[in-house]
Every structure is written in C-alpha cells, then in structure tokens.
PDB file of C-alpha atoms in Angstrom:
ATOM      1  CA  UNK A 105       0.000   0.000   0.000  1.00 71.00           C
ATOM      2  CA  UNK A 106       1.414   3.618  -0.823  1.00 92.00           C
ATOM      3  CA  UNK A 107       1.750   6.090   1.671  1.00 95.00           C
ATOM      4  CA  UNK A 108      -0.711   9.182   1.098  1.00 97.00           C
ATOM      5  CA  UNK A 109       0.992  12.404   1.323  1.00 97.00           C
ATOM      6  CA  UNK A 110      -1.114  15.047   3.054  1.00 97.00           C
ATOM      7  CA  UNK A 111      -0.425  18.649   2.715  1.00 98.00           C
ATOM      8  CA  UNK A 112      -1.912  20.652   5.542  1.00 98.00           C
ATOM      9  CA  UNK A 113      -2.572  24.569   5.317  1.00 98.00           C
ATOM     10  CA  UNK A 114      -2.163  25.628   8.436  1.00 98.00           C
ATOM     11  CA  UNK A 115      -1.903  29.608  10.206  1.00 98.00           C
ATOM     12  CA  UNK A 116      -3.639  32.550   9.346  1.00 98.00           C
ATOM     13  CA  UNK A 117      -2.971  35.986   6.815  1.00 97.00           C
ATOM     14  CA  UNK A 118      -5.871  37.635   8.966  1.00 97.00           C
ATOM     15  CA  UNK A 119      -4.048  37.816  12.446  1.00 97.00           C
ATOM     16  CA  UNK A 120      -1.523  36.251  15.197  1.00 97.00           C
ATOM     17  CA  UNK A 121      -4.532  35.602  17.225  1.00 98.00           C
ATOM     18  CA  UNK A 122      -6.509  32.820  14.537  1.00 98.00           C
ATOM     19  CA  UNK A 123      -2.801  32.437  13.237  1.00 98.00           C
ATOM     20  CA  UNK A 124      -2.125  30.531  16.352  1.00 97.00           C
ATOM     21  CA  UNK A 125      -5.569  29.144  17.189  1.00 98.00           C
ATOM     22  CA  UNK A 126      -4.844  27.144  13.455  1.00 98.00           C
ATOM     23  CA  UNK A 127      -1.183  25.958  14.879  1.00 98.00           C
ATOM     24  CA  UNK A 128      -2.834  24.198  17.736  1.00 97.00           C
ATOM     25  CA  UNK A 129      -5.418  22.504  16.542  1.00 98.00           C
ATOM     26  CA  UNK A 130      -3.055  21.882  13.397  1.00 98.00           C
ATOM     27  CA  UNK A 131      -1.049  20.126  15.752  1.00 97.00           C
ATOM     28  CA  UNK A 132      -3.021  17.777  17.672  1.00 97.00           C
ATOM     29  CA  UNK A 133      -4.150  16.798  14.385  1.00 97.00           C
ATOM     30  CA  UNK A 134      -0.998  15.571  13.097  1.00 97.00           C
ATOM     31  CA  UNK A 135      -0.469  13.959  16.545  1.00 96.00           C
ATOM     32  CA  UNK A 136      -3.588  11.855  16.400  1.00 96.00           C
ATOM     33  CA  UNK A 137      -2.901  11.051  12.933  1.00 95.00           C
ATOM     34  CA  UNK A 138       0.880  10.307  13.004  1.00 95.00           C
ATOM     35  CA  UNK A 139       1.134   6.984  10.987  1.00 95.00           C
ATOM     36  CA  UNK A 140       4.169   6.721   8.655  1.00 93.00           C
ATOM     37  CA  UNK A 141       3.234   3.658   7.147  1.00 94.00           C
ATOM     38  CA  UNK A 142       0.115   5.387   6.230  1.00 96.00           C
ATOM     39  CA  UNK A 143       0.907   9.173   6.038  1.00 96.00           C
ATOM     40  CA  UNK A 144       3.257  11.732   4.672  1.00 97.00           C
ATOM     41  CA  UNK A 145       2.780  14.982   6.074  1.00 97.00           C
ATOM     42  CA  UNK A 146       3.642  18.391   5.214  1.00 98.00           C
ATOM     43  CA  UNK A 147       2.874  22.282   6.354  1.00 99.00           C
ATOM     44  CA  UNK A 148       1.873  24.836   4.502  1.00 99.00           C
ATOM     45  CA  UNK A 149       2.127  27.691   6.787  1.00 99.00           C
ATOM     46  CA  UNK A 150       0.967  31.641   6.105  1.00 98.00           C
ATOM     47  CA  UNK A 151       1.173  34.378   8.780  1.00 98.00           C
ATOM     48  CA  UNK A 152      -0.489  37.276   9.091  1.00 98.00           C
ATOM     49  CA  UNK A 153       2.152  39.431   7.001  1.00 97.00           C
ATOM     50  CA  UNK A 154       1.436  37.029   4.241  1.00 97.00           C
ATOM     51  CA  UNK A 155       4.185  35.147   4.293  1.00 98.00           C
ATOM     52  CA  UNK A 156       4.469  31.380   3.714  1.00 98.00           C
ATOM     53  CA  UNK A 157       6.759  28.935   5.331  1.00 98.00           C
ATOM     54  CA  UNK A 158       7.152  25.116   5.019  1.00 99.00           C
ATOM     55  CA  UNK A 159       8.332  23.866   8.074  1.00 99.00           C
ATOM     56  CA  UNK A 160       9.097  19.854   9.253  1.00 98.00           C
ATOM     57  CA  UNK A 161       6.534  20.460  12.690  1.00 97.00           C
ATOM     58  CA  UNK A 162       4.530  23.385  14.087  1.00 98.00           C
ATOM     59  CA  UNK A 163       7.006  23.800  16.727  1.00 96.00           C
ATOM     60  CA  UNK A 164       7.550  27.502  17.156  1.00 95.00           C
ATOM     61  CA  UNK A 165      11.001  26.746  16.609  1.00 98.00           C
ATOM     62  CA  UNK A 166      10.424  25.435  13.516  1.00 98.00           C
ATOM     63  CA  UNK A 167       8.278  27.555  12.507  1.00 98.00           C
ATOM     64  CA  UNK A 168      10.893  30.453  12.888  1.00 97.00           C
ATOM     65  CA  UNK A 169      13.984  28.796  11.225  1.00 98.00           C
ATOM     66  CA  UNK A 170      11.702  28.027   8.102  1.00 98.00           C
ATOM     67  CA  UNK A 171      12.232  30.338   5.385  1.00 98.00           C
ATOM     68  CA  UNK A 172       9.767  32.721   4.784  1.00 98.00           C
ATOM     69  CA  UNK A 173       8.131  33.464   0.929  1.00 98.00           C
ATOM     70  CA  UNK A 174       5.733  34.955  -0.859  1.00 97.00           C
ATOM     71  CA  UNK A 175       3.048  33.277  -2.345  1.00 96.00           C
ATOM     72  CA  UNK A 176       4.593  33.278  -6.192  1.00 96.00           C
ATOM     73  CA  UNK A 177       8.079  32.265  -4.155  1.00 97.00           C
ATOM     74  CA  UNK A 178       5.933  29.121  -2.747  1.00 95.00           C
ATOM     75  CA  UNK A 179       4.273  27.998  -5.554  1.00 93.00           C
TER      76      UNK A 179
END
C-alpha cells in the first residue's frame, strides 16, 4: 500500500490571534494522525504578514527557522 501524502494549510494571513488558534489545533491533528506507514505529512504555513513557510513540525522553533516566501516564491 502507498503512503498518502497530506499537505496541511495551516496559520492565518488575517491575524496572530486565529494564526495561532490554526497551529494548535493543526497540531493535535498531526499527533492523532501520526502513521508513517500510512501518512506523509507536510505544512503549509501563512502568517499574518502574508508570508508562507514550510516547516518539518509546528514547533515555534520550527516555525521560525523556516524560510519565509511569498506566495509566487511558494508555488
């Protein structure tokens, strides 16, 4: 069976506040769904100053050493 990669958009352009409302729940959804032999996933992220990132978790952390882009960078 192949593993189904799942993209998940996660944050907010609107404001910090639903920005990080998205990460949490974003986050206990990947950690009720972690199955590798089962799922790929990956993070679309967008902040409020429009700005996307792809980071490997929602960790703040890695949410602030991901590169940040514009929309025509991330596509």
């Amino acid at each position: 069976m192949s593993v189904l990669r799942i993209l998940h958009l996660v944050g907010s352009a609107d404001n910090d506040f639903y920005c990080d409302l998205s990460r949490l729940y974003a986050q206990d959804c990947i950690a009720a769904t972690t199955n590798p032999s089962l799922y790929e996933f990956h993070i679309a992220y967008i902040t409020p100053d429009r700005q996307w990132r792809f980071p490997p978790s929602l960790s703040k952390e890695d949410i602030a050493a991901a590169k940040p882009m514009s929309l025509s960078e991330a596509v």
